[in-house]
Amino acid sequence: MAASSYTAPEKQKPLLELEEHEEKHFTSSEIVRDIIIGVSDGLTVPFALAAGLSGADVPSSIILIAGIAEVAAGAVSMGLGGYLAAKSEADHYVRELKREQEEIINAPDIEAAECAEILAQYGAEPHEYEGVVNALKRNPKHWLDFMMK
């Protein structure tokens, strides 16, 4: 007898509710982190510079020019630092992606065992995760995505 694609209505309801449910997650945590670090650094150093120069009994115009120069230099520094950090993170991701691709091609059994180990850490039993691992093995793109996450 051929396998049926029939799903009982009581089992479909939770899936339909899940499709209708939309979660809104905050996805810009790195940007917020960079802004907070940049603002805290950007405000601290100019005030410290202004305080130091004020104590040195220099004209207000020098303090103002030095403060503006420090803000500009700080902005360039933070911008370059953020760019280099993002670039190095992206480079690392690409290297890891290539490594995982090679492992899926050259050592699929080891990668499948790694998938099983990950799923077992979530409490899945072998008879539960074997189907998931086999489904991933049939679709290398999804398998790679799973391993990268």
PDB file of C-alpha atoms in Angstrom:
ATOM      1  CA  MET A   1       0.000   0.000   0.000  1.00  0.00           C
ATOM      2  CA  ALA A   2       1.372   3.449  -0.955  1.00  0.00           C
ATOM      3  CA  ALA A   3       2.149   5.945   1.776  1.00  0.00           C
ATOM      4  CA  SER A   4      -0.515   8.583   2.179  1.00  0.00           C
ATOM      5  CA  SER A   5       0.131  12.298   2.508  1.00  0.00           C
ATOM      6  CA  TYR A   6      -3.014  12.672   4.652  1.00  0.00           C
ATOM      7  CA  THR A   7      -2.562  14.563   7.915  1.00  0.00           C
ATOM      8  CA  ALA A   8      -5.313  14.449  10.488  1.00  0.00           C
ATOM      9  CA  PRO A   9      -7.051  17.832  11.005  1.00  0.00           C
ATOM     10  CA  GLU A  10      -6.197  17.912  14.732  1.00  0.00           C
ATOM     11  CA  LYS A  11      -2.488  17.653  13.821  1.00  0.00           C
ATOM     12  CA  GLN A  12      -2.787  20.375  11.158  1.00  0.00           C
ATOM     13  CA  LYS A  13      -4.213  22.997  13.535  1.00  0.00           C
ATOM     14  CA  PRO A  14      -0.980  23.702  15.476  1.00  0.00           C
ATOM     15  CA  LEU A  15       0.922  24.013  12.179  1.00  0.00           C
ATOM     16  CA  LEU A  16      -1.645  26.460  10.804  1.00  0.00           C
ATOM     17  CA  GLU A  17      -1.464  28.509  13.990  1.00  0.00           C
ATOM     18  CA  LEU A  18       2.322  28.546  13.717  1.00  0.00           C
ATOM     19  CA  GLU A  19       2.133  29.811  10.117  1.00  0.00           C
ATOM     20  CA  GLU A  20      -0.206  32.631  11.207  1.00  0.00           C
ATOM     21  CA  HIS A  21       1.968  33.520  14.192  1.00  0.00           C
ATOM     22  CA  GLU A  22       4.570  36.148  13.428  1.00  0.00           C
ATOM     23  CA  GLU A  23       7.289  36.905  15.937  1.00  0.00           C
ATOM     24  CA  LYS A  24       9.149  40.159  15.768  1.00  0.00           C
ATOM     25  CA  HIS A  25      12.701  39.699  17.008  1.00  0.00           C
ATOM     26  CA  PHE A  26      15.197  42.485  17.477  1.00  0.00           C
ATOM     27  CA  THR A  27      17.865  41.789  14.853  1.00  0.00           C
ATOM     28  CA  SER A  28      20.188  44.783  15.087  1.00  0.00           C
ATOM     29  CA  SER A  29      22.029  43.998  18.315  1.00  0.00           C
ATOM     30  CA  GLU A  30      25.470  44.496  16.748  1.00  0.00           C
ATOM     31  CA  ILE A  31      24.504  47.933  15.464  1.00  0.00           C
ATOM     32  CA  VAL A  32      23.141  48.989  18.854  1.00  0.00           C
ATOM     33  CA  ARG A  33      26.269  47.637  20.559  1.00  0.00           C
ATOM     34  CA  ASP A  34      28.511  49.592  18.182  1.00  0.00           C
ATOM     35  CA  ILE A  35      26.497  52.776  18.691  1.00  0.00           C
ATOM     36  CA  ILE A  36      26.660  52.487  22.483  1.00  0.00           C
ATOM     37  CA  ILE A  37      30.392  51.815  22.481  1.00  0.00           C
ATOM     38  CA  GLY A  38      30.976  54.594  19.955  1.00  0.00           C
ATOM     39  CA  VAL A  39      28.926  57.157  21.869  1.00  0.00           C
ATOM     40  CA  SER A  40      30.489  56.278  25.218  1.00  0.00           C
ATOM     41  CA  ASP A  41      33.980  56.482  23.770  1.00  0.00           C
ATOM     42  CA  GLY A  42      33.106  59.508  21.656  1.00  0.00           C
ATOM     43  CA  LEU A  43      31.824  61.459  24.639  1.00  0.00           C
ATOM     44  CA  THR A  44      34.391  60.444  27.232  1.00  0.00           C
ATOM     45  CA  VAL A  45      37.594  61.384  25.442  1.00  0.00           C
ATOM     46  CA  PRO A  46      36.599  64.917  24.266  1.00  0.00           C
ATOM     47  CA  PHE A  47      35.422  65.843  27.762  1.00  0.00           C
ATOM     48  CA  ALA A  48      38.630  64.493  29.282  1.00  0.00           C
ATOM     49  CA  LEU A  49      40.656  66.429  26.710  1.00  0.00           C
ATOM     50  CA  ALA A  50      38.696  69.629  27.376  1.00  0.00           C
ATOM     51  CA  ALA A  51      39.133  69.202  31.136  1.00  0.00           C
ATOM     52  CA  GLY A  52      42.860  68.628  30.755  1.00  0.00           C
ATOM     53  CA  LEU A  53      43.339  71.624  28.513  1.00  0.00           C
ATOM     54  CA  SER A  54      41.211  73.804  30.780  1.00  0.00           C
ATOM     55  CA  GLY A  55      43.541  72.958  33.640  1.00  0.00           C
ATOM     56  CA  ALA A  56      46.518  73.943  31.483  1.00  0.00           C
ATOM     57  CA  ASP A  57      45.206  77.510  31.252  1.00  0.00           C
ATOM     58  CA  VAL A  58      44.962  77.686  27.438  1.00  0.00           C
ATOM     59  CA  PRO A  59      42.581  79.924  25.481  1.00  0.00           C
ATOM     60  CA  SER A  60      39.012  78.681  24.889  1.00  0.00           C
ATOM     61  CA  SER A  61      39.567  78.668  21.118  1.00  0.00           C
ATOM     62  CA  ILE A  62      42.377  76.091  21.505  1.00  0.00           C
ATOM     63  CA  ILE A  63      40.159  73.913  23.728  1.00  0.00           C
ATOM     64  CA  LEU A  64      37.336  74.115  21.176  1.00  0.00           C
ATOM     65  CA  ILE A  65      39.609  73.285  18.211  1.00  0.00           C
ATOM     66  CA  ALA A  66      41.248  70.411  20.120  1.00  0.00           C
ATOM     67  CA  GLY A  67      37.809  69.055  21.087  1.00  0.00           C
ATOM     68  CA  ILE A  68      36.543  69.173  17.496  1.00  0.00           C
ATOM     69  CA  ALA A  69      39.763  67.561  16.212  1.00  0.00           C
ATOM     70  CA  GLU A  70      39.450  64.781  18.793  1.00  0.00           C
ATOM     71  CA  VAL A  71      35.799  64.130  17.869  1.00  0.00           C
ATOM     72  CA  ALA A  72      36.782  63.872  14.192  1.00  0.00           C
ATOM     73  CA  ALA A  73      39.759  61.626  14.940  1.00  0.00           C
ATOM     74  CA  GLY A  74      37.637  59.494  17.273  1.00  0.00           C
ATOM     75  CA  ALA A  75      34.933  59.097  14.625  1.00  0.00           C
ATOM     76  CA  VAL A  76      37.497  57.956  12.053  1.00  0.00           C
ATOM     77  CA  SER A  77      39.070  55.581  14.565  1.00  0.00           C
ATOM     78  CA  MET A  78      35.742  54.069  15.645  1.00  0.00           C
ATOM     79  CA  GLY A  79      34.616  53.794  12.039  1.00  0.00           C
ATOM     80  CA  LEU A  80      37.778  51.989  10.977  1.00  0.00           C
ATOM     81  CA  GLY A  81      37.644  49.767  14.051  1.00  0.00           C
ATOM     82  CA  GLY A  82      34.032  48.826  13.319  1.00  0.00           C
ATOM     83  CA  TYR A  83      34.806  48.175   9.664  1.00  0.00           C
ATOM     84  CA  LEU A  84      37.808  45.980  10.458  1.00  0.00           C
ATOM     85  CA  ALA A  85      35.844  44.029  13.078  1.00  0.00           C
ATOM     86  CA  ALA A  86      32.958  43.424  10.654  1.00  0.00           C
ATOM     87  CA  LYS A  87      35.349  42.498   7.833  1.00  0.00           C
ATOM     88  CA  SER A  88      37.220  40.017   9.989  1.00  0.00           C
ATOM     89  CA  GLU A  89      33.950  38.492  11.224  1.00  0.00           C
ATOM     90  CA  ALA A  90      32.748  38.114   7.621  1.00  0.00           C
ATOM     91  CA  ASP A  91      36.089  36.575   6.584  1.00  0.00           C
ATOM     92  CA  HIS A  92      35.864  34.117   9.472  1.00  0.00           C
ATOM     93  CA  TYR A  93      32.314  33.148   8.455  1.00  0.00           C
ATOM     94  CA  VAL A  94      33.415  32.494   4.863  1.00  0.00           C
ATOM     95  CA  ARG A  95      36.325  30.312   6.067  1.00  0.00           C
ATOM     96  CA  GLU A  96      33.984  28.334   8.337  1.00  0.00           C
ATOM     97  CA  LEU A  97      31.469  27.958   5.505  1.00  0.00           C
ATOM     98  CA  LYS A  98      34.143  26.533   3.191  1.00  0.00           C
ATOM     99  CA  ARG A  99      35.400  24.213   5.935  1.00  0.00           C
ATOM    100  CA  GLU A 100      31.883  22.884   6.588  1.00  0.00           C
ATOM    101  CA  GLN A 101      31.295  22.412   2.844  1.00  0.00           C
ATOM    102  CA  GLU A 102      34.496  20.400   2.552  1.00  0.00           C
ATOM    103  CA  GLU A 103      33.601  18.297   5.599  1.00  0.00           C
ATOM    104  CA  ILE A 104      30.124  17.535   4.214  1.00  0.00           C
ATOM    105  CA  ILE A 105      31.695  16.413   0.920  1.00  0.00           C
ATOM    106  CA  ASN A 106      34.782  14.622   2.274  1.00  0.00           C
ATOM    107  CA  ALA A 107      33.546  13.260   5.625  1.00  0.00           C
ATOM    108  CA  PRO A 108      29.739  13.006   5.455  1.00  0.00           C
ATOM    109  CA  ASP A 109      29.525  10.299   8.136  1.00  0.00           C
ATOM    110  CA  ILE A 110      31.457  12.406  10.627  1.00  0.00           C
ATOM    111  CA  GLU A 111      29.283  15.433   9.826  1.00  0.00           C
ATOM    112  CA  ALA A 112      26.127  13.319  10.205  1.00  0.00           C
ATOM    113  CA  ALA A 113      27.374  12.162  13.600  1.00  0.00           C
ATOM    114  CA  GLU A 114      27.996  15.783  14.519  1.00  0.00           C
ATOM    115  CA  CYS A 115      24.395  16.640  13.563  1.00  0.00           C
ATOM    116  CA  ALA A 116      23.155  13.733  15.667  1.00  0.00           C
ATOM    117  CA  GLU A 117      25.246  14.930  18.606  1.00  0.00           C
ATOM    118  CA  ILE A 118      23.813  18.444  18.331  1.00  0.00           C
ATOM    119  CA  LEU A 119      20.244  17.133  18.249  1.00  0.00           C
ATOM    120  CA  ALA A 120      20.950  14.743  21.144  1.00  0.00           C
ATOM    121  CA  GLN A 121      22.049  17.741  23.226  1.00  0.00           C
ATOM    122  CA  TYR A 122      18.472  19.025  22.865  1.00  0.00           C
ATOM    123  CA  GLY A 123      17.124  15.765  24.266  1.00  0.00           C
ATOM    124  CA  ALA A 124      16.270  14.035  20.991  1.00  0.00           C
ATOM    125  CA  GLU A 125      16.615  10.256  21.035  1.00  0.00           C
ATOM    126  CA  PRO A 126      18.385   8.397  18.189  1.00  0.00           C
ATOM    127  CA  HIS A 127      15.106   7.123  16.738  1.00  0.00           C
ATOM    128  CA  GLU A 128      13.856  10.732  16.701  1.00  0.00           C
ATOM    129  CA  TYR A 129      16.848  12.449  15.127  1.00  0.00           C
ATOM    130  CA  GLU A 130      17.841   9.788  12.590  1.00  0.00           C
ATOM    131  CA  GLY A 131      15.136  11.002  10.206  1.00  0.00           C
ATOM    132  CA  VAL A 132      16.235  14.603  10.609  1.00  0.00           C
ATOM    133  CA  VAL A 133      19.879  13.725   9.945  1.00  0.00           C
ATOM    134  CA  ASN A 134      18.897  11.693   6.868  1.00  0.00           C
ATOM    135  CA  ALA A 135      16.734  14.574   5.585  1.00  0.00           C
ATOM    136  CA  LEU A 136      19.666  16.964   5.996  1.00  0.00           C
ATOM    137  CA  LYS A 137      21.975  14.557   4.164  1.00  0.00           C
ATOM    138  CA  ARG A 138      19.572  14.546   1.213  1.00  0.00           C
ATOM    139  CA  ASN A 139      19.744  18.335   0.940  1.00  0.00           C
ATOM    140  CA  PRO A 140      23.352  19.565   1.230  1.00  0.00           C
ATOM    141  CA  LYS A 141      22.300  23.234   1.189  1.00  0.00           C
ATOM    142  CA  HIS A 142      20.067  22.773   4.235  1.00  0.00           C
ATOM    143  CA  TRP A 143      22.696  20.553   5.843  1.00  0.00           C
ATOM    144  CA  LEU A 144      25.308  23.280   5.437  1.00  0.00           C
ATOM    145  CA  ASP A 145      22.885  25.877   6.804  1.00  0.00           C
ATOM    146  CA  PHE A 146      22.189  23.668   9.841  1.00  0.00           C
ATOM    147  CA  MET A 147      25.892  23.173  10.508  1.00  0.00           C
ATOM    148  CA  MET A 148      26.609  26.898  10.218  1.00  0.00           C
ATOM    149  CA  LYS A 149      23.909  27.743  12.729  1.00  0.00           C
TER     150      LYS A 149
END
